[in-house]
Amino acid sequence: MQQNSPAKINLFLEVTGHRADGYHEIRTVFAPLHSPLDHISLARCTSDGPTLACDHVEVPVDERNLCWNALLLHARETGLDSNWHIDLAKRIPVAAGLGGGSSDAAATLKLLNSQAGARALSPAALSRLASQLGADVPFFLEPTVSLAEGIGDKLQPVPCAASLPVLLVNPGCPISAAWAYGALGRVPVPDPPPVQALLDALAAGDAAGVAANTFNALEHAVLHKFPLLGMLRDELVTAGCMAVHISGSGPTLFALGESDCLDDAAQQMEQRVGAPLWVHRTRIMRTAGLLSQPHDSAADGN
Ligand code: ATP
């Protein structure tokens, strides 16, 4: 059985507080993307406990992998065994602010739950389990444009009238989310626009309004530490993109704009900068229904 897991960008990310347990309280707007998609397959295996293979050298294939953790947690919660082999085809850049590991973990939970029969967990119980794996994981259980508060786990889907075009640019230097949050306060952060302005623009399908109200409190320290990102951002702005920000803790930059403009900007980035830049054109996914549901690969001959 297999499932695709999407990437996300944060159209808005405001840090609203710091909790005693080390987590930050945030207000963020998650937008899932049509691509890139990781691809997760699960098959029964004879070993005692999970095994995992991944085609990306930087992704751990043991208990450090969030899919592995998701499997053990789901098995413990349902009382089912964990004798599964996980095959992970990684297409979402790693440690990139695009939520790849969290998305893979959510996909693993959904796949397992679809096979759990009478022991399947309710949506609320699955969501609770997801939040134990990471603050972003519950969002990926039903990835649709959402306002998230708390540590990012209190989710409220929001209307989004247009599948807005997006350009992603990743320079290939991984950034840890813990570092980016730790660096908050080292450089001044401007006041965010009211999040409601972004939500209104999304509901109206107003691309210019969306672009004008994007915000990321984390990006200022990240841009300060990695000047290359500022140079790439300036190139994208010069190429006519309407808004350019870092997604989450970075380093991936996302640009919003007209499709043709983003195509031209993508071409320019590839020609002027080239390798090792990863440049990807995609769109915001308006509804999770567009993503393939967990399905049995044996049934379709794969
Ligand atoms: P976050 O903001 O949560 O750090 P991210 O999108 O920036 O997310 P991920 O791609 O999820 O970053 O990877 C963060 C780290 O998590 C990686 O360095 C990797 O060692 C580890 N990891 C664990 N499981 C996975 C997975 N399934 N895919 C990618 N990385 C994983």
Coordinates of C-alpha atoms and ligand atoms in Angstrom, one line a residue:
M1 CA 0.0 0.0 0.0
Q2 CA 1.2 3.4 -0.8
Q3 CA 0.6 7.1 -0.3
N4 CA 2.1 10.4 -1.6
S5 CA 3.1 13.0 1.0
P6 CA 3.1 16.7 0.0
A7 CA 5.3 19.6 1.0
K8 CA 4.1 22.8 2.6
I9 CA 5.0 26.4 2.7
N10 CA 4.2 28.9 5.5
L11 CA 2.5 31.9 3.9
F12 CA 2.5 33.5 7.3
L13 CA 4.6 32.7 10.4
E14 CA 4.4 34.9 13.5
V15 CA 6.0 33.8 16.8
T16 CA 3.5 34.7 19.6
G17 CA 5.2 33.3 22.7
H18 CA 7.8 31.0 24.2
R19 CA 6.6 28.0 26.4
A20 CA 8.4 26.7 29.5
D21 CA 8.9 23.3 27.6
G22 CA 11.0 25.0 25.0
Y23 CA 8.4 25.1 22.2
H24 CA 7.4 28.4 20.7
E25 CA 3.8 29.5 20.3
I26 CA 3.1 30.5 16.7
R27 CA 0.4 31.7 14.4
T28 CA 1.0 30.3 10.9
V29 CA -0.8 29.7 7.7
F30 CA 0.2 26.4 6.1
A31 CA -0.4 25.9 2.4
P32 CA 0.2 22.4 1.0
L33 CA 1.7 22.1 -2.5
H34 CA 0.9 19.9 -5.4
S35 CA 4.5 19.0 -5.7
P36 CA 7.1 17.8 -4.8
L37 CA 5.6 14.7 -3.3
D38 CA 7.5 12.0 -1.3
H39 CA 6.2 8.5 -2.0
I40 CA 5.8 6.0 0.9
S41 CA 5.1 2.3 0.4
L42 CA 4.4 -0.1 3.3
A43 CA 4.7 -3.9 2.9
R44 CA 4.4 -6.7 5.5
C45 CA 7.8 -8.1 6.4
T46 CA 9.0 -11.1 8.4
S47 CA 11.4 -9.3 10.6
D48 CA 10.4 -8.5 14.2
G49 CA 9.7 -4.7 14.0
P50 CA 10.1 -2.2 11.3
T51 CA 12.7 -2.0 8.5
L52 CA 13.1 1.1 6.3
A53 CA 14.8 1.9 3.0
C54 CA 15.2 5.4 1.5
D55 CA 16.7 6.6 -1.7
H56 CA 18.2 9.8 -0.1
V57 CA 21.5 9.5 1.6
E58 CA 20.9 12.2 4.2
V59 CA 17.7 10.6 5.6
P60 CA 18.2 8.2 8.5
V61 CA 16.8 4.7 8.0
D62 CA 16.4 3.8 11.7
E63 CA 14.6 5.0 14.7
R64 CA 15.6 8.6 13.9
N65 CA 13.3 8.5 10.9
L66 CA 9.8 10.0 11.7
C67 CA 8.1 7.2 9.6
W68 CA 9.7 4.6 11.9
N69 CA 8.5 6.5 15.0
A70 CA 5.0 6.8 13.5
L71 CA 4.9 3.1 12.9
L72 CA 6.0 2.2 16.5
L73 CA 3.6 4.8 18.0
H74 CA 0.7 3.6 16.0
A75 CA 1.5 -0.1 16.8
R76 CA 1.7 0.8 20.5
E77 CA -1.6 2.7 20.5
T78 CA -3.5 0.0 18.6
G79 CA -1.9 -3.0 20.0
L80 CA -1.0 -4.2 16.5
D81 CA 2.5 -5.5 15.5
S82 CA 5.0 -3.3 13.8
N83 CA 6.3 -5.8 11.3
W84 CA 6.3 -3.6 8.3
H85 CA 8.9 -2.6 5.7
I86 CA 8.7 1.1 4.8
D87 CA 10.1 2.2 1.4
L88 CA 10.5 6.0 1.2
A89 CA 11.2 7.7 -2.1
K90 CA 12.3 11.2 -1.1
R91 CA 11.5 14.1 -3.5
I92 CA 11.0 16.9 -0.9
P93 CA 14.4 18.5 -0.1
V94 CA 15.5 17.5 3.4
A95 CA 15.8 20.0 6.4
A96 CA 14.4 22.6 4.0
G97 CA 11.5 24.2 5.8
L98 CA 9.1 22.3 3.6
G99 CA 7.9 19.8 6.2
G100 CA 9.0 16.7 4.4
G101 CA 9.7 14.5 7.5
S102 CA 6.4 15.6 9.2
S103 CA 4.5 14.9 6.0
D104 CA 6.0 11.4 5.7
A105 CA 5.1 10.7 9.3
A106 CA 1.5 11.7 8.7
A107 CA 1.3 9.5 5.5
T108 CA 2.7 6.6 7.5
L109 CA 0.0 7.0 10.2
K110 CA -2.7 7.2 7.5
L111 CA -1.5 4.1 5.7
L112 CA -1.3 2.1 8.9
N113 CA -4.7 3.3 10.1
S114 CA -6.3 2.3 6.8
Q115 CA -5.1 -1.3 7.5
A116 CA -6.0 -1.4 11.2
G117 CA -9.6 -2.6 10.7
A118 CA -11.5 -2.6 14.0
R119 CA -8.4 -1.2 15.8
A120 CA -8.3 1.9 13.6
L121 CA -8.0 5.1 15.6
S122 CA -10.6 7.8 15.4
P123 CA -9.5 11.0 13.5
A124 CA -9.1 12.8 16.9
A125 CA -6.9 10.0 18.3
L126 CA -4.8 9.9 15.1
S127 CA -4.4 13.7 15.4
R128 CA -3.3 13.3 19.0
L129 CA -0.7 10.7 18.0
A130 CA 0.5 12.9 15.2
S131 CA 1.2 15.8 17.5
Q132 CA 3.4 13.5 19.6
L133 CA 5.6 13.1 16.5
G134 CA 5.9 16.8 15.8
A135 CA 4.0 20.1 15.8
D136 CA 3.5 20.1 12.0
V137 CA 2.4 16.4 11.7
P138 CA -1.3 16.9 12.4
F139 CA -1.6 19.4 9.5
F140 CA -0.4 16.7 7.1
L141 CA -3.1 14.3 8.1
E142 CA -5.6 16.4 6.1
P143 CA -3.4 18.8 4.2
T144 CA -5.5 21.8 3.2
V145 CA -4.8 25.5 3.6
S146 CA -5.0 26.1 7.3
L147 CA -4.5 28.6 10.1
A148 CA -2.5 27.0 12.9
E149 CA -1.9 28.3 16.4
G150 CA -0.5 26.8 19.6
I151 CA 2.7 25.1 18.6
G152 CA 1.3 24.8 15.1
D153 CA -1.0 21.9 16.1
K154 CA -4.3 23.8 16.7
L155 CA -5.6 23.8 13.1
Q156 CA -8.4 25.5 11.4
P157 CA -8.9 25.0 7.7
V158 CA -9.4 28.2 5.8
P159 CA -11.1 28.9 2.4
C160 CA -8.7 29.3 -0.5
A161 CA -10.4 30.3 -3.8
A162 CA -7.4 29.9 -6.1
S163 CA -4.6 27.4 -6.6
L164 CA -1.9 30.1 -6.7
P165 CA 1.3 29.5 -8.6
V166 CA 4.5 29.1 -6.5
L167 CA 8.2 28.9 -7.3
L168 CA 10.5 27.2 -4.8
V169 CA 14.2 27.8 -4.7
N170 CA 16.5 25.8 -2.4
P171 CA 20.2 26.4 -2.1
G172 CA 21.0 23.0 -0.6
C173 CA 22.3 24.2 2.8
P174 CA 20.2 22.4 5.5
I175 CA 19.0 24.6 8.4
S176 CA 17.7 23.1 11.6
A177 CA 14.4 24.5 12.8
A178 CA 15.8 24.5 16.4
W179 CA 18.6 26.8 15.3
A180 CA 16.2 29.2 13.5
Y181 CA 13.9 29.5 16.6
G182 CA 17.0 29.9 18.8
A183 CA 18.2 32.8 16.7
L184 CA 15.0 34.7 17.1
G185 CA 15.6 38.0 18.8
R186 CA 19.2 38.3 17.5
V187 CA 18.0 40.6 14.7
P188 CA 15.0 43.0 14.7
V189 CA 11.8 41.6 13.3
P190 CA 9.1 44.0 11.8
D191 CA 5.5 43.8 13.0
P192 CA 3.5 41.3 11.0
P193 CA 0.4 42.4 9.0
P194 CA -2.9 41.2 10.5
V195 CA -3.3 37.6 9.6
Q196 CA -7.0 38.3 8.7
A197 CA -5.8 40.3 5.7
L198 CA -4.1 37.2 4.3
L199 CA -7.1 35.0 5.1
D200 CA -9.5 37.4 3.3
A201 CA -7.2 37.5 0.3
L202 CA -7.0 33.7 0.2
A203 CA -10.8 33.4 0.4
A204 CA -11.2 35.9 -2.4
G205 CA -8.5 34.3 -4.6
D206 CA -6.8 37.7 -4.6
A207 CA -3.2 36.8 -5.6
A208 CA -1.8 40.4 -5.1
G209 CA -3.6 40.5 -1.6
V210 CA -2.1 37.2 -0.6
A211 CA 1.4 38.3 -1.7
A212 CA 1.1 41.6 0.1
N213 CA 0.2 39.9 3.4
T214 CA 2.8 37.1 3.6
F215 CA 5.2 37.2 6.6
N216 CA 7.8 35.1 8.3
A217 CA 9.3 36.2 11.7
L218 CA 12.0 33.5 11.4
E219 CA 13.4 34.6 8.1
H220 CA 15.2 37.7 9.4
A221 CA 17.8 35.8 11.4
V222 CA 18.1 33.2 8.7
L223 CA 18.8 35.8 6.0
H224 CA 21.3 37.5 8.3
K225 CA 23.2 34.3 8.8
F226 CA 23.1 33.1 5.2
P227 CA 23.7 36.1 2.9
L228 CA 23.3 33.9 -0.2
L229 CA 19.6 33.6 0.6
G230 CA 19.3 37.4 0.5
M231 CA 21.0 37.5 -2.9
L232 CA 18.7 34.8 -4.2
R233 CA 15.7 36.7 -2.8
D234 CA 16.8 39.9 -4.5
E235 CA 17.2 38.1 -7.8
L236 CA 13.6 36.8 -7.6
V237 CA 12.2 40.2 -6.7
T238 CA 14.1 41.8 -9.6
A239 CA 12.7 39.1 -11.9
G240 CA 9.2 40.5 -11.0
C241 CA 8.0 38.0 -8.3
M242 CA 5.3 39.6 -6.1
A243 CA 6.4 38.2 -2.8
V244 CA 9.5 36.2 -1.8
H245 CA 10.0 34.6 1.6
I246 CA 11.6 31.8 3.4
S247 CA 9.3 28.9 4.2
G248 CA 9.3 28.0 7.9
S249 CA 12.8 27.8 9.2
G250 CA 14.3 27.7 5.7
P251 CA 16.4 27.6 3.7
T252 CA 13.8 27.2 0.9
L253 CA 12.6 30.4 -0.6
F254 CA 9.1 30.6 -2.1
A255 CA 8.0 33.2 -4.6
L256 CA 4.4 34.1 -5.5
G257 CA 3.4 35.8 -8.8
E258 CA 1.9 35.3 -12.2
S259 CA 2.6 31.9 -13.7
D260 CA 4.6 33.4 -16.6
C261 CA 6.6 35.5 -14.4
L262 CA 7.5 32.6 -12.1
D263 CA 8.4 30.5 -15.2
D264 CA 10.8 33.2 -16.3
A265 CA 12.2 33.7 -12.8
A266 CA 12.8 29.9 -12.6
Q267 CA 14.7 29.9 -15.9
Q268 CA 16.8 32.9 -14.9
M269 CA 17.7 31.2 -11.6
E270 CA 18.8 28.1 -13.4
Q271 CA 20.8 30.0 -16.0
R272 CA 22.4 32.6 -13.7
V273 CA 23.1 30.4 -10.6
G274 CA 22.6 26.8 -11.8
A275 CA 23.7 23.9 -9.6
P276 CA 23.5 23.2 -6.7
L277 CA 20.2 25.3 -6.7
W278 CA 17.0 23.2 -6.6
V279 CA 14.3 25.2 -8.5
H280 CA 10.8 23.9 -8.7
R281 CA 7.5 25.3 -10.1
T282 CA 4.3 24.2 -8.4
R283 CA 0.9 25.5 -7.1
I284 CA -0.9 25.6 -3.8
M285 CA -3.1 22.6 -3.3
R286 CA -6.5 23.9 -2.3
T287 CA -8.0 20.6 -1.1
A288 CA -6.5 17.5 0.4
G289 CA -9.0 15.4 -1.7
L290 CA -6.6 16.0 -4.7
L291 CA -4.0 13.9 -3.0
S292 CA -4.2 10.1 -3.6
Q293 CA -5.7 8.3 -0.6
P294 CA -3.9 5.3 0.9
H295 CA -4.3 2.5 -1.5
D296 CA -3.2 -1.1 -1.9
S297 CA -0.4 -1.3 -4.5
A298 CA -1.1 -5.1 -5.0
A299 CA -4.5 -4.2 -6.3
D300 CA -3.3 -2.0 -9.1
G301 CA -0.4 -4.2 -10.0
N302 CA 2.5 -1.9 -8.8
Ligands
ATP1 P1 11.3 20.8 10.4 O1 10.9 22.3 10.2 O2 10.4 20.0 11.2 O3 12.8 20.7 10.8 P2 12.0 20.4 7.7 O4 11.1 20.3 6.5 O5 12.8 21.7 7.7 O6 11.2 20.2 9.0 P3 12.8 17.7 7.3 O7 13.0 17.5 5.9 O8 11.5 17.1 7.9 O9 13.0 19.2 7.7 O10 14.1 17.1 8.1 C1 14.5 17.5 9.3 C2 15.5 16.3 9.9 O11 14.6 15.3 10.2 C3 16.4 15.8 8.8 O12 17.7 16.4 9.0 C4 16.5 14.3 9.1 O13 17.6 13.9 9.7 C5 15.3 14.0 10.0 N1 14.3 13.1 9.4 C6 13.6 12.2 10.1 N2 12.7 11.5 9.3 C7 12.8 12.1 8.1 C8 12.1 11.9 6.9 N3 11.1 11.0 6.7 N4 12.4 12.7 5.8 C9 13.3 13.7 6.0 N5 14.1 13.9 7.1 C10 13.8 13.1 8.2

